[in-house]
Short mmCIF file of C-alpha atoms in Angstrom, two decimals:
data_model
loop_
_atom_site.label_atom_id
_atom_site.label_comp_id
_atom_site.label_asym_id
_atom_site.label_seq_id
_atom_site.Cartn_x
_atom_site.Cartn_y
_atom_site.Cartn_z
CA UNK A 19 -11.29 -13.52 1.79
CA UNK A 20 -8.60 -12.30 -0.55
CA UNK A 21 -5.01 -12.61 0.58
CA UNK A 22 -1.46 -12.15 -0.66
CA UNK A 23 1.54 -14.06 0.63
CA UNK A 24 5.09 -12.89 0.06
CA UNK A 25 8.41 -14.40 0.97
CA UNK A 26 9.73 -13.22 4.30
CA UNK A 27 12.56 -10.73 4.36
CA UNK A 28 14.99 -9.22 4.59
CA UNK A 29 16.49 -10.46 1.36
CA UNK A 30 20.16 -9.52 1.05
CA UNK A 31 21.94 -9.76 -2.29
CA UNK A 32 25.12 -8.51 -3.87
CA UNK A 33 25.03 -5.99 -6.68
CA UNK A 34 24.39 -7.57 -10.10
CA UNK A 35 22.80 -10.68 -8.58
CA UNK A 36 19.57 -12.17 -9.91
CA UNK A 37 16.48 -11.33 -7.87
CA UNK A 38 13.30 -13.29 -7.30
CA UNK A 39 10.67 -12.27 -4.75
CA UNK A 40 7.89 -14.82 -4.55
CA UNK A 41 4.24 -13.80 -4.34
CA UNK A 42 1.17 -16.02 -4.31
CA UNK A 43 -2.43 -15.00 -3.89
CA UNK A 44 -5.90 -16.21 -3.01
CA UNK A 45 -8.82 -14.39 -4.56
CA UNK A 46 -12.26 -14.90 -6.00
CA UNK A 47 -12.73 -14.19 -9.65
CA UNK A 48 -9.92 -12.80 -11.73
CA UNK A 49 -7.91 -10.24 -9.77
CA UNK A 50 -5.54 -7.63 -11.09
CA UNK A 51 -2.05 -7.95 -9.64
CA UNK A 52 0.47 -5.30 -8.70
CA UNK A 53 3.94 -4.79 -7.32
CA UNK A 54 4.57 -1.62 -5.33
CA UNK A 55 7.92 -0.38 -4.11
CA UNK A 56 8.62 1.79 -1.07
CA UNK A 57 12.02 3.48 -0.96
CA UNK A 58 13.31 4.60 2.45
CA UNK A 59 11.31 7.52 3.80
CA UNK A 60 8.92 7.61 0.85
CA UNK A 61 5.40 6.48 0.04
CA UNK A 62 4.48 3.50 -2.11
CA UNK A 63 5.03 3.71 -5.85
CA UNK A 64 3.46 1.45 -8.42
CA UNK A 65 6.25 -0.63 -9.97
CA UNK A 66 4.30 -2.81 -12.39
CA UNK A 67 0.95 -4.47 -12.89
CA UNK A 68 -0.85 -7.23 -14.80
CA UNK A 69 -4.58 -7.43 -15.29
CA UNK A 70 -5.13 -10.88 -16.78
CA UNK A 71 -3.61 -14.33 -16.92
CA UNK A 72 -0.27 -14.64 -18.73
CA UNK A 73 0.19 -10.86 -18.82
CA UNK A 74 3.72 -9.73 -18.03
CA UNK A 75 4.24 -6.45 -16.25
CA UNK A 76 7.62 -4.79 -16.56
CA UNK A 77 9.32 -1.60 -15.43
CA UNK A 78 12.88 -0.49 -14.53
CA UNK A 79 14.24 -3.93 -15.39
CA UNK A 80 11.75 -5.69 -13.11
CA UNK A 81 9.28 -8.23 -14.49
CA UNK A 82 6.41 -10.29 -13.14
CA UNK A 83 4.11 -12.70 -14.97
CA UNK A 84 0.51 -13.35 -13.93
CA UNK A 85 0.30 -17.14 -13.52
CA UNK A 86 -3.28 -18.17 -12.91
CA UNK A 87 -2.50 -21.89 -12.76
CA UNK A 88 -0.11 -21.38 -9.83
CA UNK A 89 -1.83 -18.21 -8.49
CA UNK A 90 1.52 -16.48 -8.49
CA UNK A 91 3.05 -13.16 -9.49
CA UNK A 92 6.75 -13.49 -8.71
CA UNK A 93 8.94 -10.42 -9.13
CA UNK A 94 12.26 -10.85 -10.97
CA UNK A 95 15.20 -8.73 -12.02
CA UNK A 96 18.25 -9.97 -13.84
CA UNK A 97 20.87 -7.69 -12.26
CA UNK A 98 20.06 -5.69 -9.14
CA UNK A 99 21.64 -2.40 -8.13
CA UNK A 100 22.21 -0.79 -4.74
CA UNK A 101 19.49 1.71 -5.66
CA UNK A 102 16.96 -1.15 -5.76
CA UNK A 103 17.16 -1.46 -1.99
CA UNK A 104 13.60 -0.90 -0.79
CA UNK A 105 10.52 -2.69 0.49
CA UNK A 106 8.48 -4.46 -2.19
CA UNK A 107 4.78 -5.15 -1.80
CA UNK A 108 2.72 -7.55 -3.86
CA UNK A 109 -0.96 -6.59 -4.06
CA UNK A 110 -4.23 -7.45 -5.74
CA UNK A 111 -7.61 -6.00 -6.50
CA UNK A 112 -10.36 -8.60 -6.71
CA UNK A 113 -11.88 -9.00 -10.12
CA UNK A 114 -15.35 -8.76 -8.66
CA UNK A 115 -14.90 -5.03 -8.25
CA UNK A 116 -12.88 -4.83 -5.10
CA UNK A 117 -12.81 -1.10 -4.71
CA UNK A 118 -14.81 -1.31 -1.52
CA UNK A 119 -11.92 -3.12 0.10
CA UNK A 120 -9.11 -1.38 -1.70
CA UNK A 121 -5.93 -3.16 -2.59
CA UNK A 122 -5.05 -6.25 -0.60
CA UNK A 123 -1.33 -6.17 0.19
CA UNK A 124 1.23 -8.71 1.18
CA UNK A 125 3.34 -7.90 4.24
CA UNK A 126 6.21 -6.61 2.13
CA UNK A 127 9.72 -7.89 1.45
CA UNK A 128 12.67 -5.78 2.49
CA UNK A 129 15.39 -6.01 -0.16
CA UNK A 130 18.95 -5.01 0.70
CA UNK A 131 21.53 -4.80 -2.07
CA UNK A 132 25.16 -4.66 -0.99
CA UNK A 133 27.89 -3.14 -3.20
CA UNK B 4 -2.31 18.66 -7.54
CA UNK B 5 0.40 16.67 -9.23
CA UNK B 6 0.52 14.01 -6.57
CA UNK B 7 -1.22 12.90 -3.40
CA UNK B 8 -0.31 15.26 -0.59
CA UNK B 9 -0.50 14.32 3.06
CA UNK B 10 -0.03 16.51 6.08
CA UNK B 11 1.55 16.65 8.49
CA UNK B 12 4.43 14.43 7.43
CA UNK B 13 5.27 13.75 11.06
CA UNK B 14 3.15 14.11 14.17
CA UNK B 15 4.12 13.44 17.77
CA UNK B 16 1.25 13.58 20.21
CA UNK B 17 0.58 12.73 23.81
CA UNK B 18 -1.53 9.75 24.70
CA UNK B 19 -5.17 10.77 25.02
CA UNK B 20 -5.00 13.69 22.62
CA UNK B 21 -6.95 13.86 19.37
CA UNK B 22 -5.17 14.09 16.02
CA UNK B 23 -6.32 14.93 12.54
CA UNK B 24 -4.51 13.70 9.44
CA UNK B 25 -5.14 15.26 6.06
CA UNK B 26 -5.02 13.86 2.55
CA UNK B 27 -5.26 15.92 -0.62
CA UNK B 28 -5.73 13.54 -3.57
CA UNK B 29 -4.84 14.03 -7.20
CA UNK B 30 -7.31 16.39 -8.81
CA UNK B 31 -10.08 14.44 -10.50
CA UNK B 32 -9.47 11.21 -8.63
CA UNK B 33 -12.83 10.08 -7.31
CA UNK B 34 -11.59 7.20 -5.17
CA UNK B 35 -9.58 7.74 -2.01
CA UNK B 36 -8.14 5.18 0.40
CA UNK B 37 -6.58 5.23 3.84
CA UNK B 38 -4.10 2.57 4.97
CA UNK B 39 -2.09 2.09 8.12
CA UNK B 40 1.45 0.76 7.99
CA UNK B 41 2.72 -0.54 11.29
CA UNK B 42 6.17 -1.93 11.93
CA UNK B 43 6.10 -5.63 11.20
CA UNK B 44 2.39 -5.57 10.32
CA UNK B 45 2.40 -4.67 6.66
CA UNK B 46 -0.34 -2.51 5.21
CA UNK B 47 -3.76 -2.48 6.81
CA UNK B 48 -6.74 -1.16 4.84
CA UNK B 49 -8.78 1.32 6.86
CA UNK B 50 -11.43 2.94 4.67
CA UNK B 51 -12.35 3.78 1.10
CA UNK B 52 -14.24 6.75 -0.31
CA UNK B 53 -15.98 6.92 -3.65
CA UNK B 54 -16.73 10.59 -3.95
CA UNK B 55 -17.76 11.71 -0.48
CA UNK B 56 -19.27 8.38 0.47
CA UNK B 57 -17.59 5.59 2.43
CA UNK B 58 -19.56 2.38 1.72
CA UNK B 59 -17.82 0.31 4.36
CA UNK B 60 -16.28 1.59 7.57
CA UNK B 61 -15.64 -1.81 9.12
CA UNK B 62 -11.90 -1.56 8.45
CA UNK B 63 -11.48 1.23 10.97
CA UNK B 64 -9.70 -0.28 14.01
CA UNK B 65 -12.02 1.17 16.66
CA UNK B 66 -14.70 3.80 17.23
CA UNK B 67 -11.94 6.27 18.08
CA UNK B 68 -11.19 6.41 14.36
CA UNK B 69 -13.33 8.38 11.92
CA UNK B 70 -12.87 9.73 8.44
CA UNK B 71 -14.63 12.12 6.19
CA UNK B 72 -14.27 13.53 2.74
CA UNK B 73 -15.78 16.75 1.51
CA UNK B 74 -16.27 18.13 -1.97
CA UNK B 75 -15.01 14.88 -3.43
CA UNK B 76 -11.50 16.04 -2.66
CA UNK B 77 -9.72 16.46 0.67
CA UNK B 78 -10.13 13.77 3.29
CA UNK B 79 -9.35 13.84 6.99
CA UNK B 80 -8.70 10.88 9.25
CA UNK B 81 -9.35 11.69 12.88
CA UNK B 82 -8.11 9.63 15.81
CA UNK B 83 -9.63 10.51 19.15
CA UNK B 84 -8.02 9.78 22.51
CA UNK B 85 -4.88 8.41 20.87
CA UNK B 86 -3.20 5.33 22.27
CA UNK B 87 0.37 4.14 21.85
CA UNK B 88 -0.78 1.32 19.58
CA UNK B 89 -2.01 3.97 17.13
CA UNK B 90 1.62 4.82 16.36
CA UNK B 91 2.15 4.01 12.70
CA UNK B 92 2.51 5.54 9.26
CA UNK B 93 -0.87 6.47 7.83
CA UNK B 94 -0.93 6.32 4.04
CA UNK B 95 -3.47 7.84 1.70
CA UNK B 96 -3.96 6.84 -1.93
CA UNK B 97 -6.22 7.97 -4.71
CA UNK B 98 -7.31 6.65 -8.09
CA UNK B 99 -9.59 7.61 -10.94
CA UNK B 100 -12.11 4.97 -9.93
CA UNK B 101 -12.17 1.78 -7.93
CA UNK B 102 -10.43 -0.94 -9.88
CA UNK B 103 -7.51 -1.85 -11.93
CA UNK B 104 -5.49 1.22 -12.64
CA UNK B 105 -3.41 1.07 -9.54
CA UNK B 106 -3.33 3.78 -6.95
CA UNK B 107 -1.11 6.78 -6.35
CA UNK B 108 0.09 6.96 -2.79
CA UNK B 109 1.08 9.93 -0.70
CA UNK B 110 4.26 9.89 1.38
CA UNK B 111 2.30 9.26 4.53
CA UNK B 112 1.98 10.76 7.99
CA UNK B 113 4.19 9.21 10.65
CA UNK B 114 2.24 9.32 13.89
CA UNK B 115 4.01 8.75 17.18
CA UNK B 116 1.96 8.61 20.36
CA UNK B 117 4.06 9.12 23.49
#
């Protein structure tokens, strides 16, 4: 079945550091890929998405590129802020019409940014 | 409504009691999803509704769990005879249709079974 693998957390960085959170996936067909963010005490918010190979999703300074050849969708940000501290989830919807199973999520990566 | 609304936001219940969790999706969103978020377990898909119909209920953890949706809008997730392992955050999401748009999540219901 479909699966998403994320790097284990917590990831602790200093403010203004470069961020990479790795995400790889296994899926049939051509999935759409997402990053969601969950700030403390809140629900999940869509951060960015990409629906086909080589697409780059971007939002709030975060970027991720859909790499079909490496089945990856790594999240990057050039200079993180304390306010970026949250849990980040990589997710996919199978291209075969995966609504019956909903989004498949990774386990989440807790990001801690220190001043 | 403007967003996905879930109630209650927090629920503490005694083991063995029944609980009902409510989700009010964004108006016009035909697809509705329930997930469970347990500490250290990530997000677990429970059930999906397209309109009032749930094509696949196999994601529900046990027969103590049931869900329904009426009028293509509000959904309730019911847990009977709660157990301590049911303690988790239950998240609801909705979307215009199954597929690629991404979902809008509610803030969740934190359930604690004591």
